[in-house]
mmCIF file of C-alpha atoms in Angstrom:
data_model
loop_
_atom_site.group_PDB
_atom_site.id
_atom_site.type_symbol
_atom_site.label_atom_id
_atom_site.label_comp_id
_atom_site.label_asym_id
_atom_site.label_seq_id
_atom_site.Cartn_x
_atom_site.Cartn_y
_atom_site.Cartn_z
ATOM 1 C CA MET A 1 34.420 1.727 17.063
ATOM 2 C CA THR A 2 34.829 0.307 20.525
ATOM 3 C CA ALA A 3 32.767 -2.530 21.938
ATOM 4 C CA ALA A 4 31.268 -0.148 24.491
ATOM 5 C CA ARG A 5 29.683 1.980 21.772
ATOM 6 C CA SER A 6 27.875 -0.969 20.257
ATOM 7 C CA GLU A 7 26.333 -2.024 23.564
ATOM 8 C CA LEU A 8 22.758 -1.154 24.352
ATOM 9 C CA SER A 9 22.103 1.270 27.163
ATOM 10 C CA PRO A 10 20.274 -0.098 30.232
ATOM 11 C CA ALA A 11 17.124 1.733 29.139
ATOM 12 C CA TRP A 12 17.183 0.057 25.720
ATOM 13 C CA ARG A 13 17.994 -3.352 27.181
ATOM 14 C CA GLN A 14 14.784 -2.998 29.151
ATOM 15 C CA ALA A 15 12.686 -1.440 26.376
ATOM 16 C CA LEU A 16 13.437 -3.821 23.496
ATOM 17 C CA PRO A 17 12.112 -6.998 25.183
ATOM 18 C CA LEU A 18 8.999 -5.045 26.140
ATOM 19 C CA VAL A 19 8.499 -3.964 22.523
ATOM 20 C CA LEU A 20 8.837 -7.548 21.296
ATOM 21 C CA ALA A 21 6.469 -8.790 23.996
ATOM 22 C CA LEU A 22 3.984 -6.048 23.112
ATOM 23 C CA ILE A 23 4.027 -6.952 19.414
ATOM 24 C CA ALA A 24 3.598 -10.653 20.208
ATOM 25 C CA TRP A 25 0.726 -9.939 22.586
ATOM 26 C CA LEU A 26 -1.123 -7.717 20.101
ATOM 27 C CA ILE A 27 -0.775 -10.282 17.312
ATOM 28 C CA TYR A 28 -2.048 -12.982 19.665
ATOM 29 C CA TRP A 29 -4.951 -10.848 20.890
ATOM 30 C CA TYR A 30 -5.950 -9.811 17.352
ATOM 31 C CA TRP A 31 -4.972 -13.105 15.753
ATOM 32 C CA ASP A 32 -8.094 -13.476 13.591
ATOM 33 C CA THR A 33 -7.612 -10.001 12.141
ATOM 34 C CA ALA A 34 -3.892 -10.531 11.520
ATOM 35 C CA ALA A 35 -4.491 -13.945 9.941
ATOM 36 C CA ALA A 36 -7.211 -12.532 7.682
ATOM 37 C CA MET A 37 -4.852 -9.806 6.525
ATOM 38 C CA VAL A 38 -2.050 -12.258 5.692
ATOM 39 C CA GLY A 39 -4.592 -14.478 3.958
ATOM 40 C CA ILE A 40 -5.465 -11.641 1.593
ATOM 41 C CA TRP A 41 -1.757 -11.100 0.889
ATOM 42 C CA SER A 42 -1.505 -14.747 -0.123
ATOM 43 C CA ARG A 43 -4.653 -14.903 -2.252
ATOM 44 C CA SER A 44 -4.559 -11.590 -4.084
ATOM 45 C CA GLU A 45 -1.737 -10.562 -6.407
ATOM 46 C CA THR A 46 -2.750 -6.961 -5.775
ATOM 47 C CA TYR A 47 -1.479 -7.169 -2.203
ATOM 48 C CA THR A 48 1.455 -9.613 -2.376
ATOM 49 C CA HIS A 49 3.787 -6.638 -1.935
ATOM 50 C CA ALA A 50 2.564 -6.438 1.671
ATOM 51 C CA PHE A 51 4.771 -9.395 2.604
ATOM 52 C CA VAL A 52 7.847 -7.162 2.268
ATOM 53 C CA VAL A 53 6.374 -4.164 4.101
ATOM 54 C CA PRO A 54 7.236 -5.308 7.682
ATOM 55 C CA PRO A 55 10.831 -6.304 6.724
ATOM 56 C CA ILE A 56 11.308 -2.945 4.995
ATOM 57 C CA ALA A 57 10.008 -1.122 8.079
ATOM 58 C CA LEU A 58 12.494 -3.054 10.226
ATOM 59 C CA TRP A 59 15.305 -2.207 7.817
ATOM 60 C CA LEU A 60 14.391 1.484 7.900
ATOM 61 C CA ILE A 61 14.652 1.386 11.688
ATOM 62 C CA TRP A 62 17.923 -0.562 11.578
ATOM 63 C CA ARG A 63 19.607 1.871 9.171
ATOM 64 C CA GLN A 64 19.201 4.706 11.684
ATOM 65 C CA ARG A 65 19.874 2.614 14.769
ATOM 66 C CA ALA A 66 22.683 4.903 15.930
ATOM 67 C CA LEU A 67 20.374 7.920 16.019
ATOM 68 C CA ILE A 68 17.630 5.910 17.696
ATOM 69 C CA HIS A 69 20.020 4.528 20.309
ATOM 70 C CA ALA A 70 21.061 8.086 21.162
ATOM 71 C CA GLU A 71 17.505 8.742 22.342
ATOM 72 C CA GLN A 72 16.249 7.438 25.663
ATOM 73 C CA PRO A 73 13.010 5.423 25.573
ATOM 74 C CA ARG A 74 10.445 6.853 27.966
ATOM 75 C CA THR A 75 6.864 5.688 28.272
ATOM 76 C CA SER A 76 4.297 8.271 27.166
ATOM 77 C CA LEU A 77 0.753 7.957 28.455
ATOM 78 C CA LEU A 78 -0.298 10.795 26.147
ATOM 79 C CA LEU A 79 0.574 8.705 23.093
ATOM 80 C CA ALA A 80 -1.420 5.815 24.534
ATOM 81 C CA ILE A 81 -4.698 7.758 24.641
ATOM 82 C CA PRO A 82 -5.491 7.349 20.896
ATOM 83 C CA ILE A 83 -5.404 3.566 21.396
ATOM 84 C CA ILE A 84 -8.855 3.955 22.943
ATOM 85 C CA PHE A 85 -10.160 5.171 19.584
ATOM 86 C CA THR A 86 -8.334 2.552 17.490
ATOM 87 C CA THR A 87 -9.700 -0.172 19.756
ATOM 88 C CA PHE A 88 -13.195 1.227 19.304
ATOM 89 C CA ALA A 89 -12.615 1.355 15.534
ATOM 90 C CA TRP A 90 -11.572 -2.305 15.560
ATOM 91 C CA LEU A 91 -14.691 -3.248 17.516
ATOM 92 C CA LEU A 92 -16.852 -1.280 15.090
ATOM 93 C CA GLY A 93 -15.202 -3.074 12.177
ATOM 94 C CA GLU A 94 -15.897 -6.425 13.807
ATOM 95 C CA LEU A 95 -19.546 -5.594 14.407
ATOM 96 C CA THR A 96 -20.065 -4.338 10.855
ATOM 97 C CA ALA A 97 -17.843 -7.012 9.227
ATOM 98 C CA VAL A 98 -15.628 -4.396 7.567
ATOM 99 C CA ASN A 99 -12.243 -6.108 7.287
ATOM 100 C CA ALA A 100 -10.400 -3.012 6.106
ATOM 101 C CA LEU A 101 -11.459 -1.139 9.245
ATOM 102 C CA THR A 102 -10.384 -3.915 11.628
ATOM 103 C CA GLN A 103 -7.054 -4.276 9.832
ATOM 104 C CA PHE A 104 -6.322 -0.552 9.795
ATOM 105 C CA ALA A 105 -7.271 -0.437 13.474
ATOM 106 C CA LEU A 106 -4.912 -3.319 14.254
ATOM 107 C CA VAL A 107 -1.949 -1.644 12.552
ATOM 108 C CA ALA A 108 -2.817 1.707 14.147
ATOM 109 C CA THR A 109 -3.021 0.091 17.587
ATOM 110 C CA LEU A 110 0.335 -1.599 17.052
ATOM 111 C CA VAL A 111 1.977 1.644 15.916
ATOM 112 C CA LEU A 112 0.520 3.704 18.762
ATOM 113 C CA ALA A 113 1.409 1.085 21.373
ATOM 114 C CA ILE A 114 5.042 1.059 20.247
ATOM 115 C CA MET A 115 5.146 4.854 20.253
ATOM 116 C CA ALA A 116 3.587 5.013 23.719
ATOM 117 C CA LEU A 117 6.081 2.505 25.064
ATOM 118 C CA LEU A 118 9.147 4.219 23.587
ATOM 119 C CA GLY A 119 8.093 7.834 24.028
ATOM 120 C CA THR A 120 8.032 10.987 21.930
ATOM 121 C CA ALA A 121 11.757 11.344 21.166
ATOM 122 C CA VAL A 122 12.162 7.808 19.849
ATOM 123 C CA SER A 123 8.810 7.953 18.063
ATOM 124 C CA LYS A 124 9.969 10.944 16.030
ATOM 125 C CA ARG A 125 12.941 8.902 14.824
ATOM 126 C CA ILE A 126 10.869 5.910 13.771
ATOM 127 C CA ALA A 127 7.721 7.741 12.658
ATOM 128 C CA PHE A 128 8.082 6.921 8.962
ATOM 129 C CA PRO A 129 8.983 3.226 9.397
ATOM 130 C CA LEU A 130 5.958 2.814 11.643
ATOM 131 C CA ALA A 131 3.709 4.731 9.242
ATOM 132 C CA PHE A 132 5.014 2.587 6.378
ATOM 133 C CA LEU A 133 3.375 -0.420 8.056
ATOM 134 C CA PHE A 134 -0.015 0.890 6.924
ATOM 135 C CA PHE A 135 0.900 -0.211 3.391
ATOM 136 C CA SER A 136 0.477 -3.768 4.651
ATOM 137 C CA VAL A 137 -3.282 -3.253 4.968
ATOM 138 C CA PRO A 138 -5.193 -4.561 1.912
ATOM 139 C CA PHE A 139 -7.020 -1.451 0.840
ATOM 140 C CA GLY A 140 -8.220 0.194 -2.349
ATOM 141 C CA ASP A 141 -10.737 -2.210 -3.878
ATOM 142 C CA PHE A 142 -13.419 0.457 -3.547
ATOM 143 C CA MET A 143 -11.592 2.462 -6.234
ATOM 144 C CA MET A 144 -11.953 -0.282 -8.868
ATOM 145 C CA PRO A 145 -15.305 0.838 -10.364
ATOM 146 C CA ARG A 146 -14.098 4.419 -10.776
ATOM 147 C CA LEU A 147 -10.755 3.329 -12.242
ATOM 148 C CA MET A 148 -12.520 0.998 -14.668
ATOM 149 C CA ASP A 149 -14.780 3.864 -15.784
ATOM 150 C CA TRP A 150 -11.745 6.068 -16.384
ATOM 151 C CA THR A 151 -9.947 3.331 -18.316
ATOM 152 C CA ALA A 152 -12.975 2.728 -20.530
ATOM 153 C CA ALA A 153 -13.484 6.454 -21.129
ATOM 154 C CA PHE A 154 -9.833 7.033 -22.086
ATOM 155 C CA THR A 155 -9.693 3.965 -24.326
ATOM 156 C CA VAL A 156 -12.818 4.997 -26.216
ATOM 157 C CA LEU A 157 -11.574 8.589 -26.518
ATOM 158 C CA ALA A 158 -8.170 7.433 -27.799
ATOM 159 C CA LEU A 159 -9.750 5.025 -30.297
ATOM 160 C CA ARG A 160 -11.986 7.754 -31.678
ATOM 161 C CA ALA A 161 -8.994 10.084 -31.882
ATOM 162 C CA SER A 162 -7.275 7.346 -33.910
ATOM 163 C CA GLY A 163 -10.139 7.381 -36.405
ATOM 164 C CA ILE A 164 -11.841 4.190 -35.232
ATOM 165 C CA PRO A 165 -15.621 4.364 -34.774
ATOM 166 C CA VAL A 166 -16.715 3.182 -31.340
ATOM 167 C CA TYR A 167 -20.076 2.374 -29.824
ATOM 168 C CA GLN A 168 -19.853 2.422 -26.019
ATOM 169 C CA GLU A 169 -22.281 1.174 -23.426
ATOM 170 C CA GLY A 170 -20.838 1.454 -19.934
ATOM 171 C CA LEU A 171 -17.699 -0.669 -19.701
ATOM 172 C CA GLN A 172 -18.516 -2.445 -22.973
ATOM 173 C CA PHE A 173 -17.630 -1.011 -26.361
ATOM 174 C CA VAL A 174 -17.768 -2.188 -29.940
ATOM 175 C CA ILE A 175 -15.390 -1.362 -32.784
ATOM 176 C CA PRO A 176 -15.509 -2.678 -36.387
ATOM 177 C CA SER A 177 -13.142 -5.552 -35.577
ATOM 178 C CA GLY A 178 -14.891 -6.834 -32.466
ATOM 179 C CA ASN A 179 -16.272 -6.343 -28.973
ATOM 180 C CA TRP A 180 -14.234 -5.292 -25.943
ATOM 181 C CA SER A 181 -14.914 -4.758 -22.274
ATOM 182 C CA VAL A 182 -13.050 -3.300 -19.321
ATOM 183 C CA VAL A 183 -12.870 -5.813 -16.465
ATOM 184 C CA GLU A 184 -11.416 -5.627 -12.952
ATOM 185 C CA ALA A 185 -7.941 -6.601 -14.163
ATOM 186 C CA CYS A 186 -8.024 -3.497 -16.375
ATOM 187 C CA SER A 187 -8.621 -1.143 -13.445
ATOM 188 C CA GLY A 188 -4.897 -0.774 -12.753
ATOM 189 C CA ILE A 189 -5.379 -0.839 -8.977
ATOM 190 C CA ARG A 190 -2.562 -3.376 -8.643
ATOM 191 C CA TYR A 191 -0.077 -1.043 -10.321
ATOM 192 C CA ILE A 192 -1.262 2.006 -8.403
ATOM 193 C CA ILE A 193 -0.898 0.398 -4.973
ATOM 194 C CA ALA A 194 2.514 -1.082 -5.772
ATOM 195 C CA SER A 195 3.738 2.185 -7.301
ATOM 196 C CA LEU A 196 2.466 4.229 -4.347
ATOM 197 C CA THR A 197 4.231 1.920 -1.894
ATOM 198 C CA VAL A 198 7.549 2.012 -3.751
ATOM 199 C CA GLY A 199 7.204 5.712 -4.564
ATOM 200 C CA THR A 200 6.606 6.661 -0.935
ATOM 201 C CA LEU A 201 9.635 4.655 0.162
ATOM 202 C CA PHE A 202 11.800 6.177 -2.587
ATOM 203 C CA ALA A 203 10.679 9.708 -1.712
ATOM 204 C CA TYR A 204 11.532 9.168 1.949
ATOM 205 C CA LEU A 205 14.982 7.779 1.181
ATOM 206 C CA ASN A 206 15.999 10.293 -1.472
ATOM 207 C CA TYR A 207 14.398 13.619 -0.547
ATOM 208 C CA THR A 208 14.459 15.688 2.624
ATOM 209 C CA SER A 209 12.029 18.385 1.511
ATOM 210 C CA LEU A 210 8.403 17.593 2.347
ATOM 211 C CA ARG A 211 7.307 19.369 -0.833
ATOM 212 C CA ARG A 212 9.507 17.200 -3.048
ATOM 213 C CA ARG A 213 8.415 14.065 -1.248
ATOM 214 C CA LEU A 214 4.738 14.881 -1.750
ATOM 215 C CA ILE A 215 5.281 15.743 -5.424
ATOM 216 C CA PHE A 216 7.097 12.461 -6.021
ATOM 217 C CA ILE A 217 4.357 10.504 -4.250
ATOM 218 C CA LEU A 218 1.734 12.266 -6.379
ATOM 219 C CA VAL A 219 3.681 11.346 -9.516
ATOM 220 C CA SER A 220 3.902 7.738 -8.334
ATOM 221 C CA ILE A 221 0.092 7.702 -8.309
ATOM 222 C CA LEU A 222 -0.473 9.482 -11.621
ATOM 223 C CA VAL A 223 2.087 7.531 -13.680
ATOM 224 C CA PRO A 224 0.533 4.065 -13.198
ATOM 225 C CA VAL A 225 -2.951 5.486 -13.813
ATOM 226 C CA VAL A 226 -1.956 6.996 -17.163
ATOM 227 C CA ALA A 227 0.226 3.989 -18.029
ATOM 228 C CA ASN A 228 -2.737 1.686 -17.466
ATOM 229 C CA TRP A 229 -4.905 3.792 -19.764
ATOM 230 C CA LEU A 230 -2.257 3.584 -22.489
ATOM 231 C CA ARG A 231 -1.896 -0.152 -21.888
ATOM 232 C CA ALA A 232 -5.619 -0.700 -22.457
ATOM 233 C CA TYR A 233 -5.606 1.447 -25.600
ATOM 234 C CA ILE A 234 -2.560 -0.334 -27.037
ATOM 235 C CA ILE A 235 -4.088 -3.760 -26.377
ATOM 236 C CA VAL A 236 -7.261 -2.824 -28.266
ATOM 237 C CA MET A 237 -5.264 -1.283 -31.112
ATOM 238 C CA LEU A 238 -3.094 -4.397 -31.428
ATOM 239 C CA GLY A 239 -6.190 -6.542 -31.612
ATOM 240 C CA HIS A 240 -7.871 -4.245 -34.126
ATOM 241 C CA LEU A 241 -4.887 -3.848 -36.453
ATOM 242 C CA SER A 242 -4.077 -7.584 -36.403
ATOM 243 C CA GLY A 243 -7.628 -8.729 -37.010
ATOM 244 C CA ASN A 244 -7.772 -9.983 -33.423
ATOM 245 C CA LYS A 245 -4.794 -12.280 -33.984
ATOM 246 C CA LEU A 246 -2.838 -10.373 -31.346
ATOM 247 C CA ALA A 247 -3.798 -9.164 -27.852
ATOM 248 C CA ALA A 248 -6.493 -11.806 -27.466
ATOM 249 C CA GLY A 249 -6.552 -14.760 -25.079
ATOM 250 C CA VAL A 250 -3.114 -15.418 -23.584
ATOM 251 C CA ASP A 251 -1.644 -12.703 -25.805
ATOM 252 C CA HIS A 252 -3.892 -10.225 -24.019
ATOM 253 C CA LEU A 253 -1.957 -10.834 -20.797
ATOM 254 C CA ILE A 254 1.426 -10.855 -22.545
ATOM 255 C CA TYR A 255 0.953 -7.567 -24.358
ATOM 256 C CA GLY A 256 -0.745 -6.068 -21.328
#
């Protein structure tokens, strides 16, 4: 490869600094929202994976840099129009104190601004890396109550199928060897979000068919859900069969 091939075209030499300046400006303008999002990454183990989302998105762009460089960046006003709606969504989130809405709006504004600056042709090349950035938004806590209900229902059903009598009241249930309850940590939301993120990335990298990608992503959601149900059942069974010597206290976390 000659040195000339590795050089950026004049259009890209002009576009890249603008992209960097745009990203910096948006982060500065929406600093409180961005800082709140990173704060959640730091505090919650459910969302620590988000720290690697931006680097992965950059790597996905870098790995197809030759194809991207072959396209000419051209500003698209049409792609900028939706920014009006994402800005309104951010404002609505601020007024209603809905962090998830402001954070989704921030990422959407960032993605749309980059697409508008680089144009349709380039945007098609980097569509997935940009869309992948949405996995950095802490989202999914609203599913916890439903997931906890499902976990409790499966555990009770599996225990009864194993011949163990169970009295259930909501998320609490009693078996001959003791009392158990399904708490937030038993919801499995952490595993679902992480699996969905990794599964989506894997599907993109390894399949070209949209159908196969969607099937794999669906599997990446179902597997952690079922695995979490089995995990809860096994923990209770270990406690029951051992007279609560196993799967209680610290052991509960280890066997889980």
